[in-house]
Every structure is written in C-alpha cells, then in structure tokens.
Tab-separated table of C-alpha atoms and ligand atoms in Angstrom:
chain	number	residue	atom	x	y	z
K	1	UNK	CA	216.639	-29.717	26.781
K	2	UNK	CA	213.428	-29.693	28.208
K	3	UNK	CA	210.149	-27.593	29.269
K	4	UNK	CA	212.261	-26.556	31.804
K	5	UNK	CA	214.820	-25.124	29.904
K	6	UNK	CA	214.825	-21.062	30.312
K	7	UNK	CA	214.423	-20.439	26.145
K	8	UNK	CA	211.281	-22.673	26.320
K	9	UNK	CA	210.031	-21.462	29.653
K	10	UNK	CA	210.060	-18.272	28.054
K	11	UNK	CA	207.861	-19.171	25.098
K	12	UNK	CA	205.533	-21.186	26.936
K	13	UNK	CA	205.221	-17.658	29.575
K	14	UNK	CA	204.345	-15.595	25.879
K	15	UNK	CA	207.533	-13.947	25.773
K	16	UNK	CA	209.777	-13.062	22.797
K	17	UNK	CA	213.009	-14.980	21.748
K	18	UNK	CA	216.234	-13.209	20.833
K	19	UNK	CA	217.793	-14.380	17.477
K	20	UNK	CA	220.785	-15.681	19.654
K	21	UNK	CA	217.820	-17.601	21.716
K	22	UNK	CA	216.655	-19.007	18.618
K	23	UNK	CA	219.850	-20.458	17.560
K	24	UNK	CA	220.244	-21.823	21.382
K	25	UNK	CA	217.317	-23.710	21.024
K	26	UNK	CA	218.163	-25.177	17.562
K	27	UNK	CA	221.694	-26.053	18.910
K	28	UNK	CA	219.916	-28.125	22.053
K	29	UNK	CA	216.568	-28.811	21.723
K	30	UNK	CA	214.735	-31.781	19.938
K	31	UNK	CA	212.557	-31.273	17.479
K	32	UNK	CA	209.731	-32.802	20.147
K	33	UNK	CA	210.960	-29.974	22.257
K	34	UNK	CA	210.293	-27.203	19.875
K	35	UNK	CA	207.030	-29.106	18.361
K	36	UNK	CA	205.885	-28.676	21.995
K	37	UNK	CA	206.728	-24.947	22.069
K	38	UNK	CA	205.158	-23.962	18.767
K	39	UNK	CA	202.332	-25.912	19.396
K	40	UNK	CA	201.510	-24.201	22.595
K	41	UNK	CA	201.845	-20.834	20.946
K	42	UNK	CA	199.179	-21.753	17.633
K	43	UNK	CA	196.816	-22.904	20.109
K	44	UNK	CA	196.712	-20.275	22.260
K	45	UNK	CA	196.242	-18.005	18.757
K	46	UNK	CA	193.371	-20.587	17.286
K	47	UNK	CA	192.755	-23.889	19.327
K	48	UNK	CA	192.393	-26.216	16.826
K	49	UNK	CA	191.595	-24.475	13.748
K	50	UNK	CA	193.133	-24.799	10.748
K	51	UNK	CA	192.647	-22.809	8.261
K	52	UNK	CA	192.391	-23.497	4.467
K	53	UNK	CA	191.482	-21.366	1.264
K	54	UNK	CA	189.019	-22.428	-1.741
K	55	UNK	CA	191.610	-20.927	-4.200
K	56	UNK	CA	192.875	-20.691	-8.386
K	57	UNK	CA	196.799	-20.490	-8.896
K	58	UNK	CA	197.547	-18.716	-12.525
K	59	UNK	CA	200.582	-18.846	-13.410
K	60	UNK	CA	200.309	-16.455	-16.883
K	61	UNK	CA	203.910	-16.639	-18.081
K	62	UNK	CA	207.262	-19.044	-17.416
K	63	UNK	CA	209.400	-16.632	-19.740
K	64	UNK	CA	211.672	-15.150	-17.263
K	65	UNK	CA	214.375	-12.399	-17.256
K	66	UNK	CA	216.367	-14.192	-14.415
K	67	UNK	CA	218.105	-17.320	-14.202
K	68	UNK	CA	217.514	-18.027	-10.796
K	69	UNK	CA	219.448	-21.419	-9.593
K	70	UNK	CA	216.950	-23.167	-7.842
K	71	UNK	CA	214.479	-22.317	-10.341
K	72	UNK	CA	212.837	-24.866	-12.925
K	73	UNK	CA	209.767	-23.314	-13.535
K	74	UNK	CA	211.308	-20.352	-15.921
K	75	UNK	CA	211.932	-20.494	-19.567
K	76	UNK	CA	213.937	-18.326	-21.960
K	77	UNK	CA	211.201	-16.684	-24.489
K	78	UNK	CA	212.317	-19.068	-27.402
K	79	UNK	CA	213.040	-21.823	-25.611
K	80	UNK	CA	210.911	-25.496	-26.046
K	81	UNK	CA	208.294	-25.111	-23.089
K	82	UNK	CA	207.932	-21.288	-23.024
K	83	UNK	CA	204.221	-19.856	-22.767
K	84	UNK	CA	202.917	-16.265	-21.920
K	85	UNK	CA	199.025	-16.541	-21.771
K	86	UNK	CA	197.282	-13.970	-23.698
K	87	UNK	CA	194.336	-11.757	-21.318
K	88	UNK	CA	191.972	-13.199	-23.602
K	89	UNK	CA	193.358	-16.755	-22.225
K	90	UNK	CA	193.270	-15.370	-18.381
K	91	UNK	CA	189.989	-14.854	-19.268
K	92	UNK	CA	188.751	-17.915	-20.285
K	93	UNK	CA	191.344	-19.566	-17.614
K	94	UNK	CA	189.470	-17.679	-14.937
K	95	UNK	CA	186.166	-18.175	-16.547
K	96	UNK	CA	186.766	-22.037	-16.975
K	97	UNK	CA	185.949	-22.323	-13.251
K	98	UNK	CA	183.049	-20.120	-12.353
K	99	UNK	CA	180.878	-22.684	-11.095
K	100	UNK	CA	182.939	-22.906	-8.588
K	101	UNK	CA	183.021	-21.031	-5.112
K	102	UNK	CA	186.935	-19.666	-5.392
K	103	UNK	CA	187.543	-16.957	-2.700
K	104	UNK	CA	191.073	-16.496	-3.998
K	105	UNK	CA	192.736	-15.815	-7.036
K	106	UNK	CA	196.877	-16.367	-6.595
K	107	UNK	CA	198.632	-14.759	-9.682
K	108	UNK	CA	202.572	-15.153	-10.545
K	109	UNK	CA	204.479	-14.965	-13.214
K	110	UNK	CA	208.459	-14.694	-14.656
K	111	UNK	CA	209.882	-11.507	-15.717
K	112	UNK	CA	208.623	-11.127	-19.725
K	113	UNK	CA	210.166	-8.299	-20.812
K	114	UNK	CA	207.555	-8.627	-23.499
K	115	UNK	CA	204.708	-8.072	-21.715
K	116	UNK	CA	203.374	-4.338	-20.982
K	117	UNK	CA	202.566	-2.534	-17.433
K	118	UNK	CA	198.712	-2.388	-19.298
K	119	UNK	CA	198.670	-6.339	-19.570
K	120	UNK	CA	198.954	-6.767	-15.785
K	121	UNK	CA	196.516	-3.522	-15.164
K	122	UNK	CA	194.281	-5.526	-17.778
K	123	UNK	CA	194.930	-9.092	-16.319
K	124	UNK	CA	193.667	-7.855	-12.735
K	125	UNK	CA	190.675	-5.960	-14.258
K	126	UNK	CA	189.622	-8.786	-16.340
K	127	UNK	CA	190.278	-11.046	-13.189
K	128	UNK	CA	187.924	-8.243	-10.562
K	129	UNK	CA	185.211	-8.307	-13.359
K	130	UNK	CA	184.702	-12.276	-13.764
K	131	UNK	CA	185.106	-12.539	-9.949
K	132	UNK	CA	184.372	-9.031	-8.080
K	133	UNK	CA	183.739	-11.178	-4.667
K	134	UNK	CA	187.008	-13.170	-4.852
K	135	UNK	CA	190.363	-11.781	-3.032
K	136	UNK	CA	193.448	-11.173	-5.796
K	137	UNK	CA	196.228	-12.371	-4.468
K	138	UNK	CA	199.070	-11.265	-6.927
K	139	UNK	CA	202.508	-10.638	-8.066
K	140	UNK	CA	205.318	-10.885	-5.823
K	141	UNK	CA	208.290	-7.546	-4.687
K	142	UNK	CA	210.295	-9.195	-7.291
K	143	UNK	CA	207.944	-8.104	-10.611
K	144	UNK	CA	206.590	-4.739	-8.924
K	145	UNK	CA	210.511	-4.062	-8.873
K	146	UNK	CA	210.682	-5.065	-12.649
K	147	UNK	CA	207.851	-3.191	-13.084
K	148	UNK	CA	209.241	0.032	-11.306
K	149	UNK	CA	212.577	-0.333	-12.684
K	150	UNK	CA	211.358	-0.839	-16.443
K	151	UNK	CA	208.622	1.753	-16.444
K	152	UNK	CA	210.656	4.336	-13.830
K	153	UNK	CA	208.149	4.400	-11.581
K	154	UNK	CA	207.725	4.127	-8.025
K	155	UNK	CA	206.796	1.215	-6.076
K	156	UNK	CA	204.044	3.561	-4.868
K	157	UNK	CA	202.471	4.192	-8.243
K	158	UNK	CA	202.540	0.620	-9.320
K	159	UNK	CA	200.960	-0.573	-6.412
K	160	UNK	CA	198.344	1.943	-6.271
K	161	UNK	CA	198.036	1.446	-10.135
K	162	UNK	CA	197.335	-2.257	-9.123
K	163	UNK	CA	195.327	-1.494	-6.422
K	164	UNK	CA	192.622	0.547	-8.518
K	165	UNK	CA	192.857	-2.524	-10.431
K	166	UNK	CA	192.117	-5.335	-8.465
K	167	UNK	CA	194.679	-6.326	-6.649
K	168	UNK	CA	194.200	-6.804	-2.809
K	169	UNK	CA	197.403	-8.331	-1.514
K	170	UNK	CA	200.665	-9.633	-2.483
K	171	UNK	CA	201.872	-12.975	-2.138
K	172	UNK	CA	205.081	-14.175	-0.529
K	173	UNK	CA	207.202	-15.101	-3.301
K	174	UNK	CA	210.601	-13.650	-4.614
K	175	UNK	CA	212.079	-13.609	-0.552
K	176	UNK	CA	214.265	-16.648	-0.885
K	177	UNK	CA	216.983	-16.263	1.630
K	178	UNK	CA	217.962	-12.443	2.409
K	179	UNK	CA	222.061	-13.267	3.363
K	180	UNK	CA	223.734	-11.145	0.186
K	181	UNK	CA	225.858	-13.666	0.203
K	182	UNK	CA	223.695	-16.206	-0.052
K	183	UNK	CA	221.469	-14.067	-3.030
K	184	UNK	CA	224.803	-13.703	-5.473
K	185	UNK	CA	225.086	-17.695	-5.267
K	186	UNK	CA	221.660	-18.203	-6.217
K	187	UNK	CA	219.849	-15.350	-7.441
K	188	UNK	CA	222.090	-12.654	-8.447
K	189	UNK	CA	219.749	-11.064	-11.073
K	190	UNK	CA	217.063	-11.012	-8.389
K	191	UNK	CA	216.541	-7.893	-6.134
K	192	UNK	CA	217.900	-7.754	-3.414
K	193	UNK	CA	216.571	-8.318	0.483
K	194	UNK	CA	216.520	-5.437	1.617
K	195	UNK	CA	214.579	-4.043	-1.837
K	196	UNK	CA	211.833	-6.897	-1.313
K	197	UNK	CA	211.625	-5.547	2.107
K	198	UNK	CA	211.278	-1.957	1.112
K	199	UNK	CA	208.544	-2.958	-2.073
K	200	UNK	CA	206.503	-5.002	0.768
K	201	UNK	CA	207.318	-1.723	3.498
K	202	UNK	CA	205.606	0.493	0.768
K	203	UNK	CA	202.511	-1.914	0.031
K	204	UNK	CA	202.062	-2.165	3.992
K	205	UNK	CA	201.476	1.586	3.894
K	206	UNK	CA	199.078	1.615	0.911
K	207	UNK	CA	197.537	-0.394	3.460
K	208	UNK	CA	198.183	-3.778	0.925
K	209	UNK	CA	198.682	-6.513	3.324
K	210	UNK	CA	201.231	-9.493	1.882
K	211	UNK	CA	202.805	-12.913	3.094
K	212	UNK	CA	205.792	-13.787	3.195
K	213	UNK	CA	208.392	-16.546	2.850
K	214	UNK	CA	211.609	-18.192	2.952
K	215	UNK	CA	213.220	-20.769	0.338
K	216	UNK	CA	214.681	-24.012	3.093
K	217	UNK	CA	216.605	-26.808	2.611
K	218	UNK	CA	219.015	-25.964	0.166
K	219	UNK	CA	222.813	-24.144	0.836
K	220	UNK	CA	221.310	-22.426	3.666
K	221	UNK	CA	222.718	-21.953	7.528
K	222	UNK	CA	220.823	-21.771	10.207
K	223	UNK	CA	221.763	-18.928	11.484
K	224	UNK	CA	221.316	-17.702	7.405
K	225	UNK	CA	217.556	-18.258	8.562
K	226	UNK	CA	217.242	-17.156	11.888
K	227	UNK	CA	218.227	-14.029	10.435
K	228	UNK	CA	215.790	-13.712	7.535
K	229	UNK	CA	213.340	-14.508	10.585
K	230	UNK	CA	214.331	-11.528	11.989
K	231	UNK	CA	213.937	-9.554	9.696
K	232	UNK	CA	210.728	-10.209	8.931
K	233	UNK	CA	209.872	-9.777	12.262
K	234	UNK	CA	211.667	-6.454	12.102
K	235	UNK	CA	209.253	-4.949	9.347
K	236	UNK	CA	206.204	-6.536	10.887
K	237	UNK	CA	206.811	-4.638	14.318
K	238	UNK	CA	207.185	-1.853	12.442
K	239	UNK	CA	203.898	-2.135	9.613
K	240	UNK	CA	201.781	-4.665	10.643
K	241	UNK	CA	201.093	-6.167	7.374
K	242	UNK	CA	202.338	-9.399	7.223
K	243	UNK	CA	199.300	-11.949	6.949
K	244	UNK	CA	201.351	-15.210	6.727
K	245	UNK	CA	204.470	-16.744	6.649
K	246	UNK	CA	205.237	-19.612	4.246
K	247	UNK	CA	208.499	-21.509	4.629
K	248	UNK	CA	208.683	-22.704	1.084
K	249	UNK	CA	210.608	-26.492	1.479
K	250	UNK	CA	213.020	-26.316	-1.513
K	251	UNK	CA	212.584	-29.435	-4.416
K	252	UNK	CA	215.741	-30.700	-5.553
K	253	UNK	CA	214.620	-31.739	-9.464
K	254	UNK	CA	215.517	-30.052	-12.925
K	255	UNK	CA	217.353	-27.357	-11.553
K	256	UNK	CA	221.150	-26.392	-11.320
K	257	UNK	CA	221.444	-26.239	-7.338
K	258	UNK	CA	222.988	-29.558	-6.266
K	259	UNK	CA	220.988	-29.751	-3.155
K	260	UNK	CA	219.082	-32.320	-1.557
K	261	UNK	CA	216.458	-30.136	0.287
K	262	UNK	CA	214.805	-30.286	3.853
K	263	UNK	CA	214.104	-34.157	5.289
K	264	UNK	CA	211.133	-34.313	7.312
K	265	UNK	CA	212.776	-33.407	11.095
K	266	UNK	CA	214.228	-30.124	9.178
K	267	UNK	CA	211.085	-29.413	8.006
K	268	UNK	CA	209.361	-29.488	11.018
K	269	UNK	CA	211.922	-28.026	13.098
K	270	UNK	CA	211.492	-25.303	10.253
K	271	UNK	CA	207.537	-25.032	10.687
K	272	UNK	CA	208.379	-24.751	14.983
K	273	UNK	CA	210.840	-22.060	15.193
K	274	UNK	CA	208.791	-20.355	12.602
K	275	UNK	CA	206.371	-20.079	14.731
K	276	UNK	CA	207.969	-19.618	17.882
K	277	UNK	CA	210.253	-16.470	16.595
K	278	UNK	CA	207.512	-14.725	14.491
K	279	UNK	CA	205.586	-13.984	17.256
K	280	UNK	CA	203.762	-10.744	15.401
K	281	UNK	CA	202.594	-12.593	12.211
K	282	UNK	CA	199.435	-14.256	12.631
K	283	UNK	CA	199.822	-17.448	10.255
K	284	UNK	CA	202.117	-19.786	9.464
K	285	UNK	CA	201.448	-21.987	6.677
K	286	UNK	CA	202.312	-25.723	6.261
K	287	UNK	CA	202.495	-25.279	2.350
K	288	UNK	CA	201.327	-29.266	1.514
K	289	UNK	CA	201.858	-28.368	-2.551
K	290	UNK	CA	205.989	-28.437	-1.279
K	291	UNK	CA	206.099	-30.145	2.131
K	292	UNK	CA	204.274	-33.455	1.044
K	293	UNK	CA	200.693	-33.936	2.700
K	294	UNK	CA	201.736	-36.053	5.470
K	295	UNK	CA	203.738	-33.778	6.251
K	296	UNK	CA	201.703	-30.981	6.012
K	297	UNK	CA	199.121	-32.306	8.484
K	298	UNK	CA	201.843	-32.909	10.898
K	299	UNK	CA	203.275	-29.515	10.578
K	300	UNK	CA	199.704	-28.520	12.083
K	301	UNK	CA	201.098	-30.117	15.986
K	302	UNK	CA	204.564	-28.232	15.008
K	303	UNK	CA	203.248	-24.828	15.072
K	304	UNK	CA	201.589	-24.420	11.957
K	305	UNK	CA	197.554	-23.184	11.360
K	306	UNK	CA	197.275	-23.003	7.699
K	307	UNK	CA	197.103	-25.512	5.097
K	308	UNK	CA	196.526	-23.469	2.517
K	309	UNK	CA	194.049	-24.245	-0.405
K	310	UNK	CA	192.754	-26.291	-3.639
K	311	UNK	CA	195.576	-24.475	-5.454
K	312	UNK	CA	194.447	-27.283	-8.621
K	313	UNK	CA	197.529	-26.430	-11.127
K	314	UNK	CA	200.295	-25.987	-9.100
K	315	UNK	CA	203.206	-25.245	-11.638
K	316	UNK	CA	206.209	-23.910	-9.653
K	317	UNK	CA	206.956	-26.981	-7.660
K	318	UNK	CA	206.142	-29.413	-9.775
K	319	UNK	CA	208.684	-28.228	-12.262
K	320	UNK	CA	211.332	-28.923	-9.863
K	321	UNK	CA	209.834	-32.609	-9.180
K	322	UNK	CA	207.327	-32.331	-6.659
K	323	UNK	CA	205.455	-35.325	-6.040
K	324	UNK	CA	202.474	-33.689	-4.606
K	325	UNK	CA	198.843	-33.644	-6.324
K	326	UNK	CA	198.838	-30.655	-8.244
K	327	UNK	CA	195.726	-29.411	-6.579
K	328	UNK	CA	192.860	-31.087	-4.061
K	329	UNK	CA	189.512	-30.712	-3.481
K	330	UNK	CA	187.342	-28.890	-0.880
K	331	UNK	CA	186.571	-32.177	0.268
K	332	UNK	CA	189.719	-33.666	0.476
K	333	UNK	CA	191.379	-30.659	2.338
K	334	UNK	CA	188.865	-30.819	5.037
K	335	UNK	CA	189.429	-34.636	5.106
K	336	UNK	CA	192.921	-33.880	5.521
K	337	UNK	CA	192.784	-31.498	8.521
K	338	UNK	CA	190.074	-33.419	9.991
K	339	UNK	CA	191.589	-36.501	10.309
K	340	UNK	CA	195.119	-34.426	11.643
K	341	UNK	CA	192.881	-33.453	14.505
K	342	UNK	CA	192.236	-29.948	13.628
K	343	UNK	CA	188.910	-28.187	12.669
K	344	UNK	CA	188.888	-27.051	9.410
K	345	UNK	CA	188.048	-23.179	8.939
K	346	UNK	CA	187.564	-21.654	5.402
K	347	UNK	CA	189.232	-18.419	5.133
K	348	UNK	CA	189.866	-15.824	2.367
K	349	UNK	CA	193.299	-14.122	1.405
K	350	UNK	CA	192.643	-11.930	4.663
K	351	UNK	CA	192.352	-15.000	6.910
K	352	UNK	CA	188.548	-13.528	6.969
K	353	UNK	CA	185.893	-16.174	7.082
K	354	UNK	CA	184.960	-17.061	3.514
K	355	UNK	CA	182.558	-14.969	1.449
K	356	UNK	CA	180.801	-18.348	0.376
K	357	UNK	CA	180.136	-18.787	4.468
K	358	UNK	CA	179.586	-15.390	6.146
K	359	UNK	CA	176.433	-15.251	7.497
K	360	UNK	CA	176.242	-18.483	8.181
K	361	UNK	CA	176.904	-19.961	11.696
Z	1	V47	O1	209.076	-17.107	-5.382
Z	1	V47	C1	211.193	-21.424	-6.910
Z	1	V47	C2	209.994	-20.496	-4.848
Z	1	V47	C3	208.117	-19.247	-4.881
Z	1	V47	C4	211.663	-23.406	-6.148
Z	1	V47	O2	202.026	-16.073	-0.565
Z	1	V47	C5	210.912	-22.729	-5.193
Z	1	V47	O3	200.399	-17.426	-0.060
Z	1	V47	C6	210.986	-24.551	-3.797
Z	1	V47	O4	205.883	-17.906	-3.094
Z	1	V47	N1	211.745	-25.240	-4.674
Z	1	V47	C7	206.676	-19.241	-5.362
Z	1	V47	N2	210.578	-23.291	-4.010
Z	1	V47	C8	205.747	-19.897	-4.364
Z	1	V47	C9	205.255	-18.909	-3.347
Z	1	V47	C10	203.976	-19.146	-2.653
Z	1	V47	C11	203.368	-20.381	-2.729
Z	1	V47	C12	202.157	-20.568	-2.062
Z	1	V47	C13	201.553	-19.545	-1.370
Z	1	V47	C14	202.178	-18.308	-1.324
Z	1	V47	C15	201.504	-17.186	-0.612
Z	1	V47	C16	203.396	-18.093	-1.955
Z	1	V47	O5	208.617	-20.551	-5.001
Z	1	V47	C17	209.122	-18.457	-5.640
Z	1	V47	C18	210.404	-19.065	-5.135
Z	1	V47	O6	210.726	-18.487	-3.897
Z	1	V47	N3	210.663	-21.502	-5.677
Z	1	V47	N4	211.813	-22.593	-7.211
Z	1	V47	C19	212.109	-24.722	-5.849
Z	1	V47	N5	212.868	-25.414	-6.693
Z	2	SF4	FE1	212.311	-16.015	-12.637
Z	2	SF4	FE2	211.079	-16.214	-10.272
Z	2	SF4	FE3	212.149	-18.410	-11.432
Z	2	SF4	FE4	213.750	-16.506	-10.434
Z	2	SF4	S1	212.307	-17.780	-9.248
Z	2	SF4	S2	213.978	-17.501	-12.467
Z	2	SF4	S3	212.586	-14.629	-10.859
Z	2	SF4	S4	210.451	-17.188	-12.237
C-alpha cells in the first residue's frame, strides 16, 4: 500500500475512516504508510507544534479495592508498601513545589474504602487554595463510580460536588480496553465500558472536559482497539469534550499479566491510527513516562502533538518496571521536542497557552 491507496487517499483529502477502513489499513499498510497519513493530519491541526505541560502528578493513595491484572501500582491496605497520604501531607506535597511555575496538578489514586467523599472535597480545596491559577486535573470514571456507588449518589452530584471544589477536568485513566470480554480477563472488579463512558458523557455536560485513553500491548486484538477507537469517537461526536487521547503503552514488570507489551513499530502504528481515526479529538499524546523518550519524540512524525509534561514522580509505570526518568525538566522537555524537529508550545490542562506565558508574545 501506498499514497495511492483509496483508505489513505481518503485521509490525506480530510475525510473520515470507517472502523472496517481502519482495520484495512492495519492489515496492508506499513507503518511508513500510516506515519505518513497521521502526520499529514497533526500538521494540518498544528504545523510543528508540540505541545507540553509544566505539571505535578500526586498520586495520594496505592490502597486499592480492585485487583486489576495489569496493575502493580495498587496495594492491599495492610500490605508491605501501602500508603494513603494524609490532606495535611497533600498539603505540604503541593506546597513543597511552589517556587515553581506548575500549570497542572494531575491527581489519582486506588479505591480506599477508607477514605471519605470529604477527603477528596478537602484534597481539591486544599489543592485550589495553594495553587488557585493552576488547572486540577483529577480522578479518573473509575473512582467517581466508587464514589457514586459508595455514597449513592449520582455521577452528577459528585462531579458538581468536585467541581465547586476545584476540580477542572478529568484525566484519562480507568478506560483500559472496553471489549467485556476483554474487561472480565483483566479487570473484572473495574466498571465497566460503557459506565466509564456514561461517568465521562455526564462530566461533558457539566461542561468538565476529560482525556481519554487506551491500555496497548498486552492480550489485546486489533480489531479489540479499533473498536474502543470508535467508541470514543462515538461520544466525542456526540459531547465534544474529549481534550486528548493517550494510548497508554502497557509495562510488562511486577504484575500478573504474562504479556510482553507494544515493541516500537506497534507503538507507532498505535500513535498513527490514533490519530488518523479520532478525527474529532484535538490531541493525541505520545505519553514519554510509558513509551520511552526516543520514542516519544518519534511518535511526534507518527501523528502525535503532545508530549505531555515534567510529571517529576511518576508512580504508576514505574511500578510495573518502566525505565523512564520519573519526571524531566522544563528544560529538558523543550530540548527534547526541539531537537525532534517540533516547536515546543507550553499549554495548560485545556491545551490553552500557559498562565505563566499569556500575555506574552
Ligand atoms: O488508569 C495501570 C494504566 C492509567 C499499567 O489523562 C498501566 O492526561 C501501563 O491514565 N502499564 C493511569 N499502564 C495513567 C493515565 C494517564 C497518564 C498520563 C496522563 C493522563 C491524562 C492519564 O495507567 C491507569 C491504567 O489504565 N495502567 N497499570 C501498566 N502496567
Ligand atoms: Fe486499582 Fe486502578 Fe490499579 Fe485497577 S488500575 S488495581 S483500579 S489502582
């Protein structure tokens, strides 16, 4: 296959693949091919821009609920390893770093059925007051639906609930791979698909917007993520509120799935099709915490704009053996994209230019 072929043609002329297009083009084309492709459609969005984001991961509890199976970031409460950080230690966590110009605050956690629904409305208080100009990023579908389900409430009340709070979006977390099949095998405590789609329908309206993502590289078909592609794309035609995609390159270590996870021509081929079939999301991020940097930097020519940010304690993939830096700097992210041949652009949660910058030419 070539830029002849009819799928490609198509993409190159701005139009819309079918799922069954999608899976044509992974059957026959190269990844050059679909590089090409993907490429053409992120620079028509952005040129050469890349984007990147001066941002803090906290990570305020491992105790987890669920056992899922590609998981080695979760702990049982009394198990060797377990921590749940007290707001009093979010606060000094948070406060540990205000010298610094952070436009984004990513917050995760397990499932502690210790903690209360007033630690997280205190957590992204104590977060907005220390940092009223950042962006909270926090808690994915799968804890609002803990939340709901423990408290009986709405996804609607504990959104807005977090929303008077702080909060500003969600992150992409919790998706994995929608196939129910697929979710019993690996996850089967987690909620399902079509719930995370309805929690991130529902934050869309409250006029929340969130990422999302996909867990690659493990048990996974291809046609297993053509059509979690789809439905993305699905809810985004319908809500609009899908910032950025992330496909999240699985890590093989400490965990129970016997996988080997994505080699670098998966990965890219992953980053391209991303791109190409998601034609209504804005970003898709090259996610250098689990791709590898190298990587990362090529994913920008595969159809990738965002590199994402400083992250500095990244806890989720390193668990599972990552061999990543835990975090960069400023510096070294724009050295990074530079050097890919890309122009770096600082952005907040929104993709808006950063607070630290506006004004500025
Ligand atoms: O929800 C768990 C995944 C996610 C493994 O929204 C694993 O901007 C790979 O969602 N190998 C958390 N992945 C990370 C995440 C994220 C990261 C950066 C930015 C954003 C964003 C979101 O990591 C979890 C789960 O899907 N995960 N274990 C593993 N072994
Ligand atoms: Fe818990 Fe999330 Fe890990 Fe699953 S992926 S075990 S829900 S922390």
């Amino acid at each position: 296959m070539n830029s002849s072929f009819p799928v490609i043609l198509k993409i190159l002329d701005g139009k819309r693949v079918s799922g069954n297009e999608a899976l044509e083009l992974i059957d026959h084309a190269s990844v050059h091919d679909l590089g090409h492709a993907a490429y053409n459609v992120r620079t028509r969005l952005y040129g050469k821009k890349a984007f990147f984001v001066y941002n803090q991961h906290l990570n305020f509890t491992n105790v987890c609920a669920n056992a899922c199976r590609f998981c080695a970031f979760s702990k049982r409460q009394d198990e060797k390893g377990a921590y749940t950080l007290s707001i009093d230690q979010v606060e000094e966590s948070i406060k540990s770093r205000l010298d610094e110009p952070i436009d984004e605050i990513h917050i995760v956690g397990g499932l502690n059925p210790e903690l209360e629904y007033d630690y997280y409305l205190n957590m992204l208080k104590v977060v907005r007051k220390i940092r009223p100009q950042s962006r909270i990023k926090a808690f994915t579908a799968v804890e609002i639906a803990f939340l709901a389900d423990k408290y009986g409430l709405s996804y609607e009340k504990v959104l807005s609930d977090f929303a008077s709070s702080g909060l500003d979006a969600l992150p992409g977390g919790g998706a994995e791979v929608f196939s129910p099949n697929l979710r019993q095998k690996l996850c089967p405590e987690k909620v399902s698909g079509q719930r995370w789609l309805d929690i991130h329908e529902t934050a869309h309206k409250l006029s929340i917007p969130t990422n999302c993502t996909l867990l690659f590289g493990h048990v996974e078909t291809w046609e297993d993520r053509i059509e979690h592609l789809m439905a993305l794309r699905d809810l985004q035609d319908k809500t609009g509120g899908f910032l950025c995609f992330i496909p999240l390159a699985y890590q093989p270590g400490h965990n129970d799935l016997k996988a080997a996870g994505p080699d670098g021509v998966d990965f890219f081929r992953m980053i391209a099709i991303s791109r190409i079939v998601l034609d209504n999301i804005p970003h898709i991020k090259a996610y250098w915490a689990f791709s590898g940097i190298k990587a990362a930097q090529l994913g920008l020519w595969y159809g990738a704009d965002d590199f994402d940010g400083t992250i500095v304690d990244e806890k989720i993939g390193h668990a599972a053996g990552a061999d990543t830096p835990k975090g960069l700097t400023m510096d070294q992210l724009k050295v990074y994209i530079k050097s890919s041949g890309f122009e770096p652009e600082q952005r907040d949660s929104f993709f808006q230019r950063s607070v630290q910058l506006r004004g500025r030419s």
